[in-house]
CSV table of C-alpha atoms in Angstrom, one decimal:
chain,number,residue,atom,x,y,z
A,1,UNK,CA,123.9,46.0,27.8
A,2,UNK,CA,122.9,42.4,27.7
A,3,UNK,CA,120.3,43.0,25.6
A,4,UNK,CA,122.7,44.3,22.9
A,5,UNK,CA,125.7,41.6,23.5
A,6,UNK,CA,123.0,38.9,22.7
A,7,UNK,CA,121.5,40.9,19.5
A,8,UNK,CA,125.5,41.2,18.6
A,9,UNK,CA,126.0,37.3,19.1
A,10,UNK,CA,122.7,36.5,17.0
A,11,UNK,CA,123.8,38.7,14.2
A,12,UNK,CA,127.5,36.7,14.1
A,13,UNK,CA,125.6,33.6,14.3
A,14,UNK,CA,123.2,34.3,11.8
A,15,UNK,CA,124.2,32.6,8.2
A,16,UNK,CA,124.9,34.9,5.2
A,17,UNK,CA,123.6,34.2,1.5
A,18,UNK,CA,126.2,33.0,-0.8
A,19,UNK,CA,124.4,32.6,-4.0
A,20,UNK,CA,120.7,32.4,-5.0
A,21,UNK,CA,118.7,32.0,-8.1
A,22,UNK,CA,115.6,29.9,-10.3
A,23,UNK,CA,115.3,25.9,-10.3
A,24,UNK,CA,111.9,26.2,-11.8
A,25,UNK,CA,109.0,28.7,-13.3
A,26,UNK,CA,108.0,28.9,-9.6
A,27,UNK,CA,110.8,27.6,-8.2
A,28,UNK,CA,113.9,29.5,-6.4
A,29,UNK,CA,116.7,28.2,-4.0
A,30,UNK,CA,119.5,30.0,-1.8
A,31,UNK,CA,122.1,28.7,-0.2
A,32,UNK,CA,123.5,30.2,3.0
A,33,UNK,CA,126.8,29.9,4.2
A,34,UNK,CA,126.0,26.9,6.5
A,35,UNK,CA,126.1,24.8,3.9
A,36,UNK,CA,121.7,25.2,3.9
A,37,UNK,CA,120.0,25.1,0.6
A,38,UNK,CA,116.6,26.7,1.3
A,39,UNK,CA,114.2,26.1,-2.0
A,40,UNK,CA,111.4,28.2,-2.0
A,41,UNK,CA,107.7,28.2,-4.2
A,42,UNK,CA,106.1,25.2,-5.6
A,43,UNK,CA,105.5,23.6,-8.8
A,44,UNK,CA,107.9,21.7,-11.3
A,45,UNK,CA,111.7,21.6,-11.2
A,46,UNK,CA,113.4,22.2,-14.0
A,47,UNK,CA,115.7,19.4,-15.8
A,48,UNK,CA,119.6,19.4,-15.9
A,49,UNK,CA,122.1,17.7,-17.7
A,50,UNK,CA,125.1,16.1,-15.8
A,51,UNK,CA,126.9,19.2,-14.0
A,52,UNK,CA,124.9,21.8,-15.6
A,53,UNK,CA,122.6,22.3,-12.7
A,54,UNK,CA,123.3,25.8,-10.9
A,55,UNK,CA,123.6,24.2,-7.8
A,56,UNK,CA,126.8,21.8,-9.1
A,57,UNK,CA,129.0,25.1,-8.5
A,58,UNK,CA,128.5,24.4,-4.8
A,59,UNK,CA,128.0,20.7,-5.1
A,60,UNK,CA,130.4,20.2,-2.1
A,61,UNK,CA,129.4,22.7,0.0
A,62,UNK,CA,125.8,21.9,0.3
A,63,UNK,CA,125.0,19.4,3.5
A,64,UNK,CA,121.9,20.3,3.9
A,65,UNK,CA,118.4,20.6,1.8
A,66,UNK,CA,115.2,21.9,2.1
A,67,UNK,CA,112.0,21.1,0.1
A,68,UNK,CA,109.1,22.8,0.7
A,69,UNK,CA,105.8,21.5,0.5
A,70,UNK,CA,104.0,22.1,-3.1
A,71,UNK,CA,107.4,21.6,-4.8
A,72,UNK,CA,106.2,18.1,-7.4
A,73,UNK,CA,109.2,16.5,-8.7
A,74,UNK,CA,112.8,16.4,-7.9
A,75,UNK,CA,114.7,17.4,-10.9
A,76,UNK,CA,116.5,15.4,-13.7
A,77,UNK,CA,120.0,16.1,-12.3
A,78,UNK,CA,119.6,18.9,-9.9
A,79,UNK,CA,121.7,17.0,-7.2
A,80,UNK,CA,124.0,15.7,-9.2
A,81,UNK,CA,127.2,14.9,-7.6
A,82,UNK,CA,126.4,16.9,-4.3
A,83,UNK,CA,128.7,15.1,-2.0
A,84,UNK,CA,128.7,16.9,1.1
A,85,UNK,CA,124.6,16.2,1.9
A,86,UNK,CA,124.3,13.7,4.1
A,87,UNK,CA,120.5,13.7,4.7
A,88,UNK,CA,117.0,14.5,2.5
A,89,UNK,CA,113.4,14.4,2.8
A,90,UNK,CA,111.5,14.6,0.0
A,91,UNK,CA,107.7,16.1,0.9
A,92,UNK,CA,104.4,14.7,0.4
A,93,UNK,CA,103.4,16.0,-3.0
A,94,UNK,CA,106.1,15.1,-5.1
A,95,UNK,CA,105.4,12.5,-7.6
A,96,UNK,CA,108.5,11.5,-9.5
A,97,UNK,CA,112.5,11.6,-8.4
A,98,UNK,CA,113.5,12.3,-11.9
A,99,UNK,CA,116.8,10.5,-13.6
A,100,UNK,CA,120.3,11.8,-12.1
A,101,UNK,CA,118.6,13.7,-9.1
A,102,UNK,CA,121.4,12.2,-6.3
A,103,UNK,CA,123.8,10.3,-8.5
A,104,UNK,CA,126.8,11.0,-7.3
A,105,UNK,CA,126.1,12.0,-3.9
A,106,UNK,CA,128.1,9.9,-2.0
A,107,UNK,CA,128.0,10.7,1.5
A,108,UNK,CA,124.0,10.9,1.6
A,109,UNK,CA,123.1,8.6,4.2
A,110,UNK,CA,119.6,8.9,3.9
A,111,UNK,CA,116.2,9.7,2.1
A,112,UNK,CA,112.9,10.2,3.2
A,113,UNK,CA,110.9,9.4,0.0
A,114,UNK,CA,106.9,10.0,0.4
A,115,UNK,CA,104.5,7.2,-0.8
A,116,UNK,CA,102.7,9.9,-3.0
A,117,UNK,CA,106.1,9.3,-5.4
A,118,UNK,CA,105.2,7.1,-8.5
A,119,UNK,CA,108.3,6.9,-10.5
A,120,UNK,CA,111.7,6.8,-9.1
A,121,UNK,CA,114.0,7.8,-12.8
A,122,UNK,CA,117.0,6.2,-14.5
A,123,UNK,CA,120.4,6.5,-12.1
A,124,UNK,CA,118.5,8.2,-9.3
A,125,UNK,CA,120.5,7.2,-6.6
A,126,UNK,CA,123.7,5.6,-8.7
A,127,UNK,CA,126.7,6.0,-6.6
A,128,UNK,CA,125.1,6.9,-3.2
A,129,UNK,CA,127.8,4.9,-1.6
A,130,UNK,CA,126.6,5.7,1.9
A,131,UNK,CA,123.0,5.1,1.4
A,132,UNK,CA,121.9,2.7,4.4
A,133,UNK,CA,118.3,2.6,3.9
A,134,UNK,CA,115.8,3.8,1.4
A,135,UNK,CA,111.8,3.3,1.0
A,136,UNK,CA,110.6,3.0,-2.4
A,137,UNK,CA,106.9,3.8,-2.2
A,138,UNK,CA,104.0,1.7,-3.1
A,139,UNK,CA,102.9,3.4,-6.5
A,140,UNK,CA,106.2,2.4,-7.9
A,141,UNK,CA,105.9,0.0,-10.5
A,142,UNK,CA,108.8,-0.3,-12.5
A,143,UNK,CA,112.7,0.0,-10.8
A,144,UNK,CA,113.9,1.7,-14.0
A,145,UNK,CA,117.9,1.0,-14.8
A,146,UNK,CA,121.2,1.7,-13.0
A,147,UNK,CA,118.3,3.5,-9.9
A,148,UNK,CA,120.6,2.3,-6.8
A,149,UNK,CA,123.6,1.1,-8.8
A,150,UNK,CA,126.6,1.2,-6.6
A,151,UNK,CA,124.5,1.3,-3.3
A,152,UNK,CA,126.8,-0.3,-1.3
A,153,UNK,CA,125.9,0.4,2.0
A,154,UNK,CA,122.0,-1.0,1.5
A,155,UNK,CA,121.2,-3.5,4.2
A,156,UNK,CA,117.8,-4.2,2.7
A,157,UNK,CA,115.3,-3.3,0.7
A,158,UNK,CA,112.1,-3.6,0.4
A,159,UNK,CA,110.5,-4.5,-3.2
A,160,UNK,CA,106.4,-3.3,-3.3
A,161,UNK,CA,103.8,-5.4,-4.4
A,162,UNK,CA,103.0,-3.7,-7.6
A,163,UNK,CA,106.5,-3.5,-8.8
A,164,UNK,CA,106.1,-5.5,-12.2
A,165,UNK,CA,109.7,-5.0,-13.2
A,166,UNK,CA,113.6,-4.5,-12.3
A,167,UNK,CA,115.8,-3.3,-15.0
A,168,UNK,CA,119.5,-3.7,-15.7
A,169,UNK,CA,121.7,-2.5,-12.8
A,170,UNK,CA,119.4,-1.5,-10.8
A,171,UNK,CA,120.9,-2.9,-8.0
A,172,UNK,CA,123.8,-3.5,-9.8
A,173,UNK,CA,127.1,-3.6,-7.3
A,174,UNK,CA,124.7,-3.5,-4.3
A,175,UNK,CA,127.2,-5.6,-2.3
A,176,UNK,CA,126.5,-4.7,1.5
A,177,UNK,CA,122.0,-6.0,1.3
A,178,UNK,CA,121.7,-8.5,4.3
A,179,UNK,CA,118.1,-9.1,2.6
A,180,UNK,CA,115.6,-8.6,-0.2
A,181,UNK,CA,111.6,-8.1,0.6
A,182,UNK,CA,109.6,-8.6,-2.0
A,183,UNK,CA,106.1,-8.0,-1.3
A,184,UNK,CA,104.9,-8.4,-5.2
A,185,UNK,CA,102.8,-12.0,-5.5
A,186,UNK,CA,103.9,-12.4,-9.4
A,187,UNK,CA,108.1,-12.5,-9.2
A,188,UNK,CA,109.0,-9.1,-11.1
A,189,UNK,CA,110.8,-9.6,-14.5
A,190,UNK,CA,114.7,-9.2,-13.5
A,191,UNK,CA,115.8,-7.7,-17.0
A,192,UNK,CA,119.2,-9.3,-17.0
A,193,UNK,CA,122.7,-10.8,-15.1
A,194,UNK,CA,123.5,-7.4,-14.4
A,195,UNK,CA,120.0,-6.5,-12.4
A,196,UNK,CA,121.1,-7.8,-9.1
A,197,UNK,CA,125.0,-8.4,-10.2
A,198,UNK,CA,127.2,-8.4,-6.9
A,199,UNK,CA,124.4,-9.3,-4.4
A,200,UNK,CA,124.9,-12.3,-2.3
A,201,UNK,CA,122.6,-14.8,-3.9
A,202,UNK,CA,122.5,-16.8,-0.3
A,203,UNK,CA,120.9,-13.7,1.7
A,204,UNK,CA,117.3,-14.7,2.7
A,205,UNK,CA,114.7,-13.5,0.3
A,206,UNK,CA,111.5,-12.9,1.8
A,207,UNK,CA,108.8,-13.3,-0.5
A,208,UNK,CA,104.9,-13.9,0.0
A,209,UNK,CA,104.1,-18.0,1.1
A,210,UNK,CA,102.3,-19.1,-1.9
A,211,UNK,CA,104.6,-17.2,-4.2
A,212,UNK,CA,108.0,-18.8,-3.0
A,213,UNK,CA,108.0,-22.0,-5.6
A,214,UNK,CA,106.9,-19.1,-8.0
A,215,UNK,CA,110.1,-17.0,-7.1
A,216,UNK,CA,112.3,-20.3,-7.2
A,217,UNK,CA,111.7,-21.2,-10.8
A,218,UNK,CA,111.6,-17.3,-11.8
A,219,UNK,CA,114.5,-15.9,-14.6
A,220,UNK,CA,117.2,-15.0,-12.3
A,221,UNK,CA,115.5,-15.2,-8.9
A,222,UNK,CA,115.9,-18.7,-8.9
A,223,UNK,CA,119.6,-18.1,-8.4
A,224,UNK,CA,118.7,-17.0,-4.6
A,225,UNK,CA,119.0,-20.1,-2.0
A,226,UNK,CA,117.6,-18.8,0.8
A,227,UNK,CA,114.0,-17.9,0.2
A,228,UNK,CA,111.8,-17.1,3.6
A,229,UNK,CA,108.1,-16.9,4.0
A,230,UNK,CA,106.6,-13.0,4.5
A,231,UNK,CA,104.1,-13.3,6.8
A,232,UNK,CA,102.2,-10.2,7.1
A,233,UNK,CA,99.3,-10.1,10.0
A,234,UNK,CA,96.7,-7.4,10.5
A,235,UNK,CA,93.7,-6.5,12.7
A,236,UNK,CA,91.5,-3.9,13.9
A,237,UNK,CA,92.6,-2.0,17.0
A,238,UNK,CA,89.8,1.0,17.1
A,239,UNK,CA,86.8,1.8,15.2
A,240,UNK,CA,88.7,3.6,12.1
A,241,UNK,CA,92.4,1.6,13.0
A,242,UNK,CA,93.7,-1.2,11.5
A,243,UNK,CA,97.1,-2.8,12.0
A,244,UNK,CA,99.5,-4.6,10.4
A,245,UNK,CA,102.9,-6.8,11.0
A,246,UNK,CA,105.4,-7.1,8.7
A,247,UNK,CA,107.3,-10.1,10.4
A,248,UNK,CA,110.3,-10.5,8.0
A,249,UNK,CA,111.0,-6.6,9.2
A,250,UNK,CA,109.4,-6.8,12.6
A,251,UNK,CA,107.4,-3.2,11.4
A,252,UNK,CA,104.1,-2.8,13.1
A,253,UNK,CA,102.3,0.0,10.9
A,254,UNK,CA,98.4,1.2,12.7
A,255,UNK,CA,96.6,3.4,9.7
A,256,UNK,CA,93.6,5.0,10.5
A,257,UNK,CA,92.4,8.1,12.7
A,258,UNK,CA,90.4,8.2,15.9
A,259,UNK,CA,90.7,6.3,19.4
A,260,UNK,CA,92.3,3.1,19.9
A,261,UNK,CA,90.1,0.4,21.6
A,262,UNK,CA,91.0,-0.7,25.3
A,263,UNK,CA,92.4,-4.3,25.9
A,264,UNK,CA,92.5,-6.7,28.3
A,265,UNK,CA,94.4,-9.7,29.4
């Protein structure tokens, strides 16, 4: 009798398909009625325009996303406008968050994005009022226009070294950063006013030692009064481990496999 009142419960518990279908040649999704959209297969996603993603009938249902491993880009548009999700992460693998793929999606309060991501498209993450934080990976070289426009909520972010260039309103409106890391030596070219239009210009700006007179007499960077030097230390702690300290952000980050070594006082 117990036995079946707790197969009973699980089947009551158990969430029930509301709609299924394709978002790419290999690619299909379902969402349950837990607000879970489960995307299944690997390979491309397709491309949408604006609202005509087959997921923007449900675009305030969905709270919830999973991406499978295998999957390689996040589509142009396929999130569009999805304001109940609160929380994404992206899997190793994917290589390009393609233009429109969270605009909109206001109440997302984070995103796990992997470093194997090289291009991060036009009005990726416009309007993600609730963003707090947000990594954008090493291979990135260009922050293309409008990315994070409207970002309010940013605290920091965090510019990487080979990032040559920042294009209009890419941070355009992001009231709410307490900072700006900028790890690239060379100051990137800030395309115009409107690049960094509505960020406090007296935050510190932690940029590189050698680079700071650079950043001060930079096209728009120089409007920033409070640069800071980014020290970063690093050292060996095992055979195959190294280590390194970000001190602007306090982030110790150890890369490497294998034992660590044993030390004393």
């Amino acid at each position: 009798m117990i036995q079946g009142v707790l197969l009973k419960n699980a089947m009551i518990s158990a969430a029930n398909s509301l709609a299924n279908g394709t978002c790419g040649d290999n690619l299909t999704w379902e969402l349950t009625d837990d607000g879970k959209l489960t995307i299944e297969g690997t390979g491309a996603m397709y491309s949408y325009g604006w609202s005509d993603s087959p997921l923007y009938s449900h675009h305030e249902f969905i709270t919830e996303v999973v991406i499978p491993a295998g999957v390689t880009n996040i589509g142009e548009g396929v999130f569009w406008d999805c304001t109940g999700l609160t929380e994404v992460t992206i899997p190793a693998g994917v290589t390009s968050v393609d233009n429109y793929a969270f605009s909109g999606c206001r109440n997302l309060v984070s995103v796990s994005v992997p470093e194997s991501v090289r291009s991060i498209g036009v009005y990726a993450f416009q309007n993600c009022n609730s963003l707090t934080a947000i990594n954008i990976p090493e291979g990135v070289t260009s922050i293309l226009n409008y990315a994070f426009e409207n970002c309010n909520s940013l605290a920091s972010i965090t510019i990487p070294a080979g990032v040559t260039s920042i294009c209009s309103h890419a941070f355009w409106g992001c009231s709410g950063l307490t900072s700006i890391i900028c790890n690239a030596v060379t100051p990137p070219a800030v395309e115009d006013e409107w690049t960094l239009y509505d960020v406090n210009r007296s935050i510190p700006v932690y940029v590189p030692t050698a680079a700071i007179e650079d950043y001060k007499s930079a096209q728009y960077w120089s409007e920033f009064t409070n640069y800071q030097s980014l020290v970063i230390a690093s050292g060996i702690c095992g055979d195959n481990l190294t280590w390194t300290l970000d001190t602007a952000t306090g982030t110790l980050t150890i890369s490497g496999e294998g034992a660590m070594a044993n030390f004393t006082t």
